[in-house]
Coordinates of N, CA and C and ligand atoms in Angstrom, one line a residue:
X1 N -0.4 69.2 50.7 CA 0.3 67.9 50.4 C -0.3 67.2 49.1
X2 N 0.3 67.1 48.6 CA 0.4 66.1 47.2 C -0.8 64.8 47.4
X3 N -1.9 64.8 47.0 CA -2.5 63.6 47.3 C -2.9 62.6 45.9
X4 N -2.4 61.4 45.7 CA -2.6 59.9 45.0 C -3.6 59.5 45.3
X5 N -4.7 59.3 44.6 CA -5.9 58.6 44.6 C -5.2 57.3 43.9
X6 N -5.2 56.0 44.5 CA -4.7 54.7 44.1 C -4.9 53.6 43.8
X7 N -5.5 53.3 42.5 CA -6.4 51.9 43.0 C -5.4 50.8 42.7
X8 N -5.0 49.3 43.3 CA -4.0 48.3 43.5 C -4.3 48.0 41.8
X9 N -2.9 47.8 42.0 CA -2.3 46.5 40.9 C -2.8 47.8 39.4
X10 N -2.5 49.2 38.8 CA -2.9 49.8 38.4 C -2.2 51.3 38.0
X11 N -2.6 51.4 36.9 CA -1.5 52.5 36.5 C -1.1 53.8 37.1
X12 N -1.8 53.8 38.7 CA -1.3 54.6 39.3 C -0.2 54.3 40.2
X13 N 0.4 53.5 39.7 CA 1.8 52.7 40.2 C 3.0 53.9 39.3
X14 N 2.8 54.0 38.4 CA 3.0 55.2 37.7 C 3.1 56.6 38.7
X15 N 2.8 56.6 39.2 CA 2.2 58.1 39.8 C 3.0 58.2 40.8
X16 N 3.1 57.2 41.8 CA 3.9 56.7 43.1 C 5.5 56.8 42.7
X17 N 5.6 55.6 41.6 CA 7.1 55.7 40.9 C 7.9 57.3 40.9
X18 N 7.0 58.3 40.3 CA 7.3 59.5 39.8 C 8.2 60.4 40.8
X19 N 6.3 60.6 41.8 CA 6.8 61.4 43.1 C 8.0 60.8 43.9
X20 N 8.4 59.3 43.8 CA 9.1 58.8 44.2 C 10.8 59.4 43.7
X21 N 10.6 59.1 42.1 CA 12.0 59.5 41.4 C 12.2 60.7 41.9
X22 N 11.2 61.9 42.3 CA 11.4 63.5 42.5 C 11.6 63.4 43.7
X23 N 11.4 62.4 44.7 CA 11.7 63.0 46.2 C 10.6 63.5 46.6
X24 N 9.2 63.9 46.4 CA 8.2 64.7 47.0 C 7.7 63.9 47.8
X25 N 7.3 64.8 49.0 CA 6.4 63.9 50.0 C 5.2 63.8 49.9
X26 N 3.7 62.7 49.7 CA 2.8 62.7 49.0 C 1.8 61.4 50.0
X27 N 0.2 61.6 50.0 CA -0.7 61.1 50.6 C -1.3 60.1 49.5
X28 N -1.8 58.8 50.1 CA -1.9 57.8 49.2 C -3.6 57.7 49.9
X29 N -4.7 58.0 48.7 CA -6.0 57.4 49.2 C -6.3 56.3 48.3
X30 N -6.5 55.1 49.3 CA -6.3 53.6 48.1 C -7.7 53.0 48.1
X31 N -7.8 53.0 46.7 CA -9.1 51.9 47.0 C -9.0 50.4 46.3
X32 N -9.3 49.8 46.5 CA -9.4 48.1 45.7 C -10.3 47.7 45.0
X33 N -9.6 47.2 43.9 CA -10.5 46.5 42.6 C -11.6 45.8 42.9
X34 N -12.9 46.2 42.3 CA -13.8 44.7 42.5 C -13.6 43.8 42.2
X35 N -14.7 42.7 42.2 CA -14.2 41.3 41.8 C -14.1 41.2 40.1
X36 N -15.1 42.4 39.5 CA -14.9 42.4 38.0 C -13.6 43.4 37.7
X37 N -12.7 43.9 38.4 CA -11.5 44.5 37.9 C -12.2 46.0 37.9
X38 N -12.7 46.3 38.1 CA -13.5 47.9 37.2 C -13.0 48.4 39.4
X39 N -12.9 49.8 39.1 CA -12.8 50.5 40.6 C -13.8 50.7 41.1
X40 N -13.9 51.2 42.6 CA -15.2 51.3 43.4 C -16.3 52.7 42.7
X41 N -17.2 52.7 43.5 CA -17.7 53.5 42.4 C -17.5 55.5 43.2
X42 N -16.9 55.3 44.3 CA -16.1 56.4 45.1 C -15.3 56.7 44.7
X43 N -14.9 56.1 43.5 CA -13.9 57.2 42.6 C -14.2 58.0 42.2
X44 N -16.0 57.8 41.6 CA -15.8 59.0 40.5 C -16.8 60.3 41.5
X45 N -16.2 60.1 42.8 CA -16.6 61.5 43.4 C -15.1 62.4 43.5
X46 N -13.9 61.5 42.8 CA -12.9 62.4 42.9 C -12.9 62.9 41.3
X47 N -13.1 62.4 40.8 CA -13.3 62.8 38.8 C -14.1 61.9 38.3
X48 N -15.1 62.3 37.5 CA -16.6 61.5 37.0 C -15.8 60.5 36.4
X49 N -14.5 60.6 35.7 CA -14.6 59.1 34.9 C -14.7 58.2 36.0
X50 N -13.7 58.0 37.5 CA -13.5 57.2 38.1 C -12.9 55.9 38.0
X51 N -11.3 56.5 37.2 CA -10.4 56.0 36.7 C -9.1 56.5 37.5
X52 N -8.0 55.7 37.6 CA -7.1 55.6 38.2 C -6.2 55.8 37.7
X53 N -5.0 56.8 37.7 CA -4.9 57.8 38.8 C -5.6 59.1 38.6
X54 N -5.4 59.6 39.9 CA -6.1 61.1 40.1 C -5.1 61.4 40.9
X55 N -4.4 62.6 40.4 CA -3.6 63.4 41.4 C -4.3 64.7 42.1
X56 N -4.4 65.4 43.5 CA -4.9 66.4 43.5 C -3.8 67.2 44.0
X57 N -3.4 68.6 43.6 CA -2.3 69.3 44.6 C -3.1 70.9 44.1
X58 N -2.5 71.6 45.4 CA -3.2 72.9 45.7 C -4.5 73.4 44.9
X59 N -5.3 72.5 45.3 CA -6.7 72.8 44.4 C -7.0 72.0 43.1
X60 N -6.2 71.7 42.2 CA -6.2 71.1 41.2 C -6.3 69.7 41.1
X61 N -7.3 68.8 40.4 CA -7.6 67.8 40.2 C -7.5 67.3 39.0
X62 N -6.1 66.4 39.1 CA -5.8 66.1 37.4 C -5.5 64.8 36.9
X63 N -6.5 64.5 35.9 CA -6.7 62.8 35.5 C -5.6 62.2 34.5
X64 N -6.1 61.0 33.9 CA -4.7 60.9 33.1 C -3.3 60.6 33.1
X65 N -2.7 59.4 33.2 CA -1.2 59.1 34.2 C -0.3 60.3 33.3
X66 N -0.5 60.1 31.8 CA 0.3 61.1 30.7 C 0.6 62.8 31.8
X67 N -1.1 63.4 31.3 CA -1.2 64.2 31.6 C -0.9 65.0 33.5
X68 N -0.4 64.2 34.2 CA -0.2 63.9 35.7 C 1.4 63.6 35.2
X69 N 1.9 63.0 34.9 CA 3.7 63.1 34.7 C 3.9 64.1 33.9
X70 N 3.3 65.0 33.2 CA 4.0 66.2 32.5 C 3.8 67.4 33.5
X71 N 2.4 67.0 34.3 CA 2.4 68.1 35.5 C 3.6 68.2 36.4
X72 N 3.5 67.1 37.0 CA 4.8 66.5 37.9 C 6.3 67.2 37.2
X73 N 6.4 66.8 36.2 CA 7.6 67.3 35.3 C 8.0 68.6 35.7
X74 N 6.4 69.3 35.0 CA 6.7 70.9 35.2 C 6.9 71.2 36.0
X75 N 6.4 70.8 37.8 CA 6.2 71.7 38.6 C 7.0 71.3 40.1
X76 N 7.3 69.6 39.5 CA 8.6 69.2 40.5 C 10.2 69.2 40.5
X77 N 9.9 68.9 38.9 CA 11.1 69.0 38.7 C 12.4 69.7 38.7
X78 N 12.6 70.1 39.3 CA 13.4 71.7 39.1 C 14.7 71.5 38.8
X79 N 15.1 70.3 38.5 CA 16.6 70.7 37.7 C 16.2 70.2 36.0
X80 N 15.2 69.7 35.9 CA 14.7 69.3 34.5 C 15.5 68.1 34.0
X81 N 15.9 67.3 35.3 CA 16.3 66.1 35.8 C 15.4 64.7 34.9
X82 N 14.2 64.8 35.0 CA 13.3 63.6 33.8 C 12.8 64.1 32.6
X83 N 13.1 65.1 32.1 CA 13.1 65.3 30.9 C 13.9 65.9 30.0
X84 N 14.1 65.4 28.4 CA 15.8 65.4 27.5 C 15.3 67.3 27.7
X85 N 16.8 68.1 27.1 CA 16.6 69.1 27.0 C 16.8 69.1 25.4
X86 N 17.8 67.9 25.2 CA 18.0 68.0 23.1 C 17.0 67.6 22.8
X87 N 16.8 68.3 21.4 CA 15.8 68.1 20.3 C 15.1 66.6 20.1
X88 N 16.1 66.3 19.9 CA 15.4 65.1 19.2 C 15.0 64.1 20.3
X89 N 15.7 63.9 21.4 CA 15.4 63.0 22.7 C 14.0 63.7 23.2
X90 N 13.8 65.0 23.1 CA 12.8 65.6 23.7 C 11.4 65.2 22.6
X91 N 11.9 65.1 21.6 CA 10.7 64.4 20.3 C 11.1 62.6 21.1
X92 N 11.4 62.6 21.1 CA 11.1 60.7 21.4 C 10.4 60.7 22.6
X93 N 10.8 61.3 23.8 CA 10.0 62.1 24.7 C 8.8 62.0 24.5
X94 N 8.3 63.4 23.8 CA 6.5 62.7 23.5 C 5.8 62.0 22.9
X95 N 7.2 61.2 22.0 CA 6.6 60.2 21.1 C 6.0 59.3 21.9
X96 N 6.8 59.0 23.2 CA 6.4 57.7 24.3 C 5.3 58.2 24.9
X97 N 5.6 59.2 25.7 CA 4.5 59.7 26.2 C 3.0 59.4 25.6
X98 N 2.9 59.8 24.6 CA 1.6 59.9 23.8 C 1.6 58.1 23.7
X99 N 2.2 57.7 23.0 CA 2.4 56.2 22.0 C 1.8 54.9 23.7
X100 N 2.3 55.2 24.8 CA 1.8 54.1 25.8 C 0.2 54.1 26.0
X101 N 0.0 55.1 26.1 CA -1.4 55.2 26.3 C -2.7 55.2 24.8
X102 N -2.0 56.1 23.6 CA -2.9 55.9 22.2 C -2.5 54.8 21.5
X103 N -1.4 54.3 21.5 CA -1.2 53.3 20.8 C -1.0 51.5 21.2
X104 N -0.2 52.0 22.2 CA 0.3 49.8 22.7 C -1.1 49.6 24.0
X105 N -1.3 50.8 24.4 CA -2.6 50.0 26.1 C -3.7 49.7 25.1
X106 N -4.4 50.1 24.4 CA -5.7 49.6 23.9 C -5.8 48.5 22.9
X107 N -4.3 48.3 22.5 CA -4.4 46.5 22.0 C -3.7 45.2 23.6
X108 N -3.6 45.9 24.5 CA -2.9 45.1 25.9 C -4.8 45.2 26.2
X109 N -5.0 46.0 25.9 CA -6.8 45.7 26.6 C -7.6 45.1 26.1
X110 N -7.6 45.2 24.6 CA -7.6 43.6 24.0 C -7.3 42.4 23.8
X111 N -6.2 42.4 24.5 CA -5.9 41.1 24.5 C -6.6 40.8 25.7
X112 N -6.6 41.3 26.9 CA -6.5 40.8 28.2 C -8.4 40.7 28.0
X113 N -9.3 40.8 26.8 CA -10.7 41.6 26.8 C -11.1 39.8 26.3
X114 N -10.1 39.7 24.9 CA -10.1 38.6 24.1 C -10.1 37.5 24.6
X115 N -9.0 37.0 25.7 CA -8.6 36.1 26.3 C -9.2 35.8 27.5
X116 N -9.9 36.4 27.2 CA -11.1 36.3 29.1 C -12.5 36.1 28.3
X117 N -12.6 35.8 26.9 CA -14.3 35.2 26.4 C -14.3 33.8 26.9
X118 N -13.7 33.0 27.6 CA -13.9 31.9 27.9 C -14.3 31.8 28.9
X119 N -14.4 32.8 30.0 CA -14.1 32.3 31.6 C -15.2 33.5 31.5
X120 N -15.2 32.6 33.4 CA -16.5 34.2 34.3 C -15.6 35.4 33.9
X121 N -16.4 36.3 33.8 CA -18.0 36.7 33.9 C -18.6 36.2 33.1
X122 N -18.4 35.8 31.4 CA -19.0 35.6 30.7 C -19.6 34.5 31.2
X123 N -21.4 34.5 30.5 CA -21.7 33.7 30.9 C -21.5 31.9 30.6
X124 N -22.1 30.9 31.2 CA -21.5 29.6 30.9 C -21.4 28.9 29.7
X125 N -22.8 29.3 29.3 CA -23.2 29.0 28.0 C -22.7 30.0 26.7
X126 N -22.0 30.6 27.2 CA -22.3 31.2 26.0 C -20.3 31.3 25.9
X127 N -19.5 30.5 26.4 CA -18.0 30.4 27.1 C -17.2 29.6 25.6
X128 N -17.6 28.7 25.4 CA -17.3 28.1 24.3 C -17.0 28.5 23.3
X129 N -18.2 29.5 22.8 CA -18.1 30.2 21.5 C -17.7 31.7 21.5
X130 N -17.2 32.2 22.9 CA -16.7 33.1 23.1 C -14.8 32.6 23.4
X131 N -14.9 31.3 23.6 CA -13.2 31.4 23.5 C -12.7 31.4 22.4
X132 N -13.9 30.7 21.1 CA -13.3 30.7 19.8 C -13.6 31.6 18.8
X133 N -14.2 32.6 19.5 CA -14.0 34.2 18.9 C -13.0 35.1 19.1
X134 N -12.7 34.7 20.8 CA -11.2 35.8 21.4 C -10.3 35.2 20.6
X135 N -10.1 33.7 20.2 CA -9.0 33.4 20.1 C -8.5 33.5 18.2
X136 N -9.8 33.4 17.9 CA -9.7 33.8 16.4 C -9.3 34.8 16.5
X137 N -9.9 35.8 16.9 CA -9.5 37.4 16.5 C -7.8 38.0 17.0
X138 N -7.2 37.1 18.1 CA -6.0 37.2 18.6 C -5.1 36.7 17.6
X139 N -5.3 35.5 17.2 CA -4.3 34.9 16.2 C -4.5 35.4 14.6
X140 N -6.1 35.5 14.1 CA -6.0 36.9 13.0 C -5.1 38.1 12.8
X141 N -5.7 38.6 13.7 CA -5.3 39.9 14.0 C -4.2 40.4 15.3
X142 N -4.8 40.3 16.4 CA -4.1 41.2 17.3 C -2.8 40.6 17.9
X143 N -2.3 39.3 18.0 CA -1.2 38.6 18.0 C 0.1 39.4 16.9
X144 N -0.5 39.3 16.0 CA 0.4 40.2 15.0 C 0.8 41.6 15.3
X145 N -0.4 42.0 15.5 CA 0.0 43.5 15.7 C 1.0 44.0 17.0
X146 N 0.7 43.4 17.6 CA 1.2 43.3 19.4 C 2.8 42.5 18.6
X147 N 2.8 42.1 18.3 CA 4.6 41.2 17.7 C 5.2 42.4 17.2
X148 N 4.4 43.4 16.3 CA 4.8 44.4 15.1 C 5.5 45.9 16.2
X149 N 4.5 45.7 17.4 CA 4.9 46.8 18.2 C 6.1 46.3 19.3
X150 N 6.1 45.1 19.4 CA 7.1 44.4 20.4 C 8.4 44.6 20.0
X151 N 8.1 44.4 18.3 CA 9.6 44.1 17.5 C 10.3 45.6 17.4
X152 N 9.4 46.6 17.4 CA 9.9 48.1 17.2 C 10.0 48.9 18.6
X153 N 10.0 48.4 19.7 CA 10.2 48.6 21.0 C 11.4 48.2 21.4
X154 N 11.7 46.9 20.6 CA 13.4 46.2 21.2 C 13.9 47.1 20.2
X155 N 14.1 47.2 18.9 CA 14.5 47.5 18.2 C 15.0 49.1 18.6
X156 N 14.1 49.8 19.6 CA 14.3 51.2 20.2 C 15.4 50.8 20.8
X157 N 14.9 50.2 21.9 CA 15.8 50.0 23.3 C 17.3 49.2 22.9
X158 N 17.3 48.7 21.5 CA 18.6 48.0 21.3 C 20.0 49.3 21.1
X159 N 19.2 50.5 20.5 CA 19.8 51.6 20.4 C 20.1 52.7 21.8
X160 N 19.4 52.4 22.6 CA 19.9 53.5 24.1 C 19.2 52.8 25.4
X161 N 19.6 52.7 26.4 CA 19.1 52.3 27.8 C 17.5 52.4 28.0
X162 N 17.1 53.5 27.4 CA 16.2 54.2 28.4 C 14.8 55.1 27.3
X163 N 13.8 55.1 27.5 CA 13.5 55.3 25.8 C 13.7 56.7 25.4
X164 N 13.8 57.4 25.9 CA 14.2 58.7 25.6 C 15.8 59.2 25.2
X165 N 16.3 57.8 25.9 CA 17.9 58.3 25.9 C 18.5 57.6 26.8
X166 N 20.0 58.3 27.7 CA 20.6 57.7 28.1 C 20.5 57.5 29.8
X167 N 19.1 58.9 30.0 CA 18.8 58.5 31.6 C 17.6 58.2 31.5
X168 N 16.5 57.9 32.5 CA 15.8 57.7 32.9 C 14.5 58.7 32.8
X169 N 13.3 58.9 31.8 CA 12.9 60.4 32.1 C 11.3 60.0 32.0
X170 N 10.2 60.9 32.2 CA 8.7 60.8 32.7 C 8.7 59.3 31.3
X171 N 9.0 59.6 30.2 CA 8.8 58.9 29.7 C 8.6 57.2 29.7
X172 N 9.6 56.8 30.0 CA 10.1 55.7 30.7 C 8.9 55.0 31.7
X173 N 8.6 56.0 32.7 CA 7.9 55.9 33.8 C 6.2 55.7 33.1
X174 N 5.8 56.7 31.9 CA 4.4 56.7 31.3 C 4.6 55.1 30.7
X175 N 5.8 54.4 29.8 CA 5.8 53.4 29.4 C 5.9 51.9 30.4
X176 N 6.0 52.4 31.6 CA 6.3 51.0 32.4 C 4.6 50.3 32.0
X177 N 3.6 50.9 32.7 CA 2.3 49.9 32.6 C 2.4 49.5 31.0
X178 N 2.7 50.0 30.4 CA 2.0 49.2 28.8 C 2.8 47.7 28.9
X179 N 4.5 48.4 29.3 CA 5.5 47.7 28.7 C 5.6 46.0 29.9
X180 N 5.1 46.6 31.3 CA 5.0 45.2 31.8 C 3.4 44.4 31.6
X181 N 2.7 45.0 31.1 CA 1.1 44.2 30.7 C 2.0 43.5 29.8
X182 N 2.2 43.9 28.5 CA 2.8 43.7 27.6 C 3.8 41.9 27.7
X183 N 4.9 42.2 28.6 CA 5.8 41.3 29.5 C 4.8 40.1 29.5
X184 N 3.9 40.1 30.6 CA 2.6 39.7 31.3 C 1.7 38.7 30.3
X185 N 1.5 39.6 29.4 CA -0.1 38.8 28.8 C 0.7 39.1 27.1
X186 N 1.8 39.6 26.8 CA 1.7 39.8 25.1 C 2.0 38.6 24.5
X187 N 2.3 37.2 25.2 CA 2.4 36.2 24.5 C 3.7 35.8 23.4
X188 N 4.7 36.9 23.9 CA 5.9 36.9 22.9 C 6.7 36.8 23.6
X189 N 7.4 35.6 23.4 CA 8.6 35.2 24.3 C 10.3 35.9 24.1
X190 N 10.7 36.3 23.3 CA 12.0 36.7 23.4 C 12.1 38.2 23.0
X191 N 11.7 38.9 24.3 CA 12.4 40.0 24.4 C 13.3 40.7 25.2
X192 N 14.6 40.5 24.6 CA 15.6 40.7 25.5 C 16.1 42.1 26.1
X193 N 15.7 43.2 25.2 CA 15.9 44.6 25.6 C 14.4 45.1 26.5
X194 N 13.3 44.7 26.2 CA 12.3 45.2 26.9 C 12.8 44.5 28.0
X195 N 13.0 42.9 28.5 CA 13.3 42.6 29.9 C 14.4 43.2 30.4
X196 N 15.4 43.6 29.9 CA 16.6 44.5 30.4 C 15.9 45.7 30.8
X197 N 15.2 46.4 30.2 CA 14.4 47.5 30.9 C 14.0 47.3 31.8
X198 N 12.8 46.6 32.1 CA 12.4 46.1 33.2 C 13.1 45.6 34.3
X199 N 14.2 45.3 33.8 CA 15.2 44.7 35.2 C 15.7 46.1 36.1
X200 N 16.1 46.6 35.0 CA 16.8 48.4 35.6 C 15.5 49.0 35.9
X201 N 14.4 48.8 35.8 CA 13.3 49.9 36.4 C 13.3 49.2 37.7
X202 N 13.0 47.9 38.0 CA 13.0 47.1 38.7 C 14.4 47.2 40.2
X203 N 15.1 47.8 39.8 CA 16.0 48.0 40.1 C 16.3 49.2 41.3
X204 N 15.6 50.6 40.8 CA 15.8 51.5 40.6 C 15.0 51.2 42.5
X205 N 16.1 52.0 43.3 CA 15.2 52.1 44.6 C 13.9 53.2 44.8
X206 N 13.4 54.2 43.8 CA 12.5 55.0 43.9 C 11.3 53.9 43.3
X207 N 11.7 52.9 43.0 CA 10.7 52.1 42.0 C 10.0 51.2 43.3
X208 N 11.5 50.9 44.0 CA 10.7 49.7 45.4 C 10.1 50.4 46.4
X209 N 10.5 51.7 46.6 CA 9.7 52.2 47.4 C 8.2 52.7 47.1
X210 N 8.2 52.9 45.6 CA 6.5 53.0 45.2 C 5.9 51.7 45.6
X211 N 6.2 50.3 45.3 CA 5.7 49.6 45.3 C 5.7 48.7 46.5
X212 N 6.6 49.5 47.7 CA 6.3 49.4 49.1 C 5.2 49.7 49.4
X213 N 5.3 50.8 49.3 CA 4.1 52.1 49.6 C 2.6 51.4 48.5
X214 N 2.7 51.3 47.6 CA 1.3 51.4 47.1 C 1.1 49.8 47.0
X215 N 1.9 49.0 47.2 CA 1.3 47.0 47.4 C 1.9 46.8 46.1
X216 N 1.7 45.3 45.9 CA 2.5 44.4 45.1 C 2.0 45.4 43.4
X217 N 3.1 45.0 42.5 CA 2.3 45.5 41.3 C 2.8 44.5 40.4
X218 N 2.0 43.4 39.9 CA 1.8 42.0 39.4 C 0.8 42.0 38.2
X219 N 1.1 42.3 37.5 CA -0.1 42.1 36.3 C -0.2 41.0 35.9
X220 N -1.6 40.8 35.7 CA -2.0 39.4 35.2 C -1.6 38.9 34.1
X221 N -1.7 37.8 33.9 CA -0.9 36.8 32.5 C -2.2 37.1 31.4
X222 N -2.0 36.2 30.5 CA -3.1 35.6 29.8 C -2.5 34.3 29.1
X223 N -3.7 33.7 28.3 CA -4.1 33.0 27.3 C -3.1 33.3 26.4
X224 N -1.8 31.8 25.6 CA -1.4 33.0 24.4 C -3.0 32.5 23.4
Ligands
GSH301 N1 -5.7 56.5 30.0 C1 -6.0 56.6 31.4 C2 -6.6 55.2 31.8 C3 -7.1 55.1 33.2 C4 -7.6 53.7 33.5 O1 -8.3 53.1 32.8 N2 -7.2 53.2 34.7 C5 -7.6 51.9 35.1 C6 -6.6 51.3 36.1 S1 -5.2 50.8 35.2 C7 -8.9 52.0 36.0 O2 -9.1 52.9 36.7 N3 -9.7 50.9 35.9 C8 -10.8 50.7 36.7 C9 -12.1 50.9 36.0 O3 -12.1 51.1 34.8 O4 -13.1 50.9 36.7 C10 -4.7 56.9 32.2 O5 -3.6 56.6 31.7 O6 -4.7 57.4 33.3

């Protein structure tokens, strides 16, 4: 049996969605966030990073949400049902694929990194001059950039439903965590094709059944 290592509120919400869209029947071992956000440390007796998700099936232990939806792909999929077979959909395909996780999550982790110099953990004294560092460096820099990736996301989704195209495919599914942190904490108020996305993923009954099954999935706001 298919087993989900799951930690709440976390891009293994991804993982649940998937097996869900395929119909597979699959075991959920859940653990919960500390109070600093970071996972228990019994993760990393399932894979040293001890990072969320971990899929295990017949022997194989495989990290990575990317790399875990192209597995899934290959080996569930059998009508080749979530992923394009044309050329160029199939290039947009890995463009997403790759682009949620190397390119839009590690300025969503900045922001959410930036916008938390004010508050616990940091310490008290030192809160002050750490909100007027996150917030310099947000409005400098990372405000912009996050606008520059927002603006070329609608601008995708103004041209087709779905980011690969006209159905629904892994891709979509690797883009949900960036695209609702994004929603959540990016500080940009008018986007009307990324919330249309979100409404139809939102929608989608393999989507409420993940999020039956694995607990609420709510990402935190921020600071603009
Ligand atoms: N690029 C990895 C990132 C994995 C990752 O950082 N997962 C987060 C959850 S969203 C995690 O495990 N955080 C807890 C921690 O860092 O201790 C992937 O897509 O699977």
């Amino acid at each position: 049996m298919l087993k989900v290592h799951h930690l709440n509120q976390s891009r293994s919400q991804r993982v649940l969605w998937a097996l869900e869209e395929l119909e597979q029947p699959y075991d959920i071992v859940r653990y919960q966030r500390e109070k600093t956000m970071m996972a228990p440390e019994s993760l990393k007796k399932v894979h040293p990073l001890g990072k969320s998700p971990v899929l295990e099936d017949n022997g194989l232990v495989i990290a990575e949400s990317g790399a875990i939806l192209e597995y899934l792909q290959e080996t569930y999929d059998l009508h080749g049902q979530f992923k394009p077979q044309e050329k160029a959909a199939r290039q947009q395909y890995r463009f997403w694929l790759h682009y949620a996780e190397g390119s839009l999550m590690p300025l969503l982790l900045m922001k959410l990194v930036f916008s938390s110099l004010g508050k616990p953990p940091v310490p008290f004294g030192f809160r002050t001059i750490g909100k007027a560092l996150g917030g310099g460096i947000q409005k400098a820099w990372l405000n912009k950039q996050l606008a520059t990736h927002a603006r070329f996301m609608e601008a995708e989704l103004a041209a087709r439903p779905w980011f690969a195209g006209n159905t629904l495919t892994m891709a979509d599914i690797q883009m949900s965590f960036p695209v609702f942190a994004l929603l959540a904490r990016g500080g940009i108020d008018h986007l009307p094709h990324l919330q249309a996305w979100k409404a139809q993923v939102e929608a989608r009954p393999a989507w409420q059944r993940a999020v039956e099954k694995g607990g609420p999935f709510e990402l935190p706001g921020s600071e603009k």
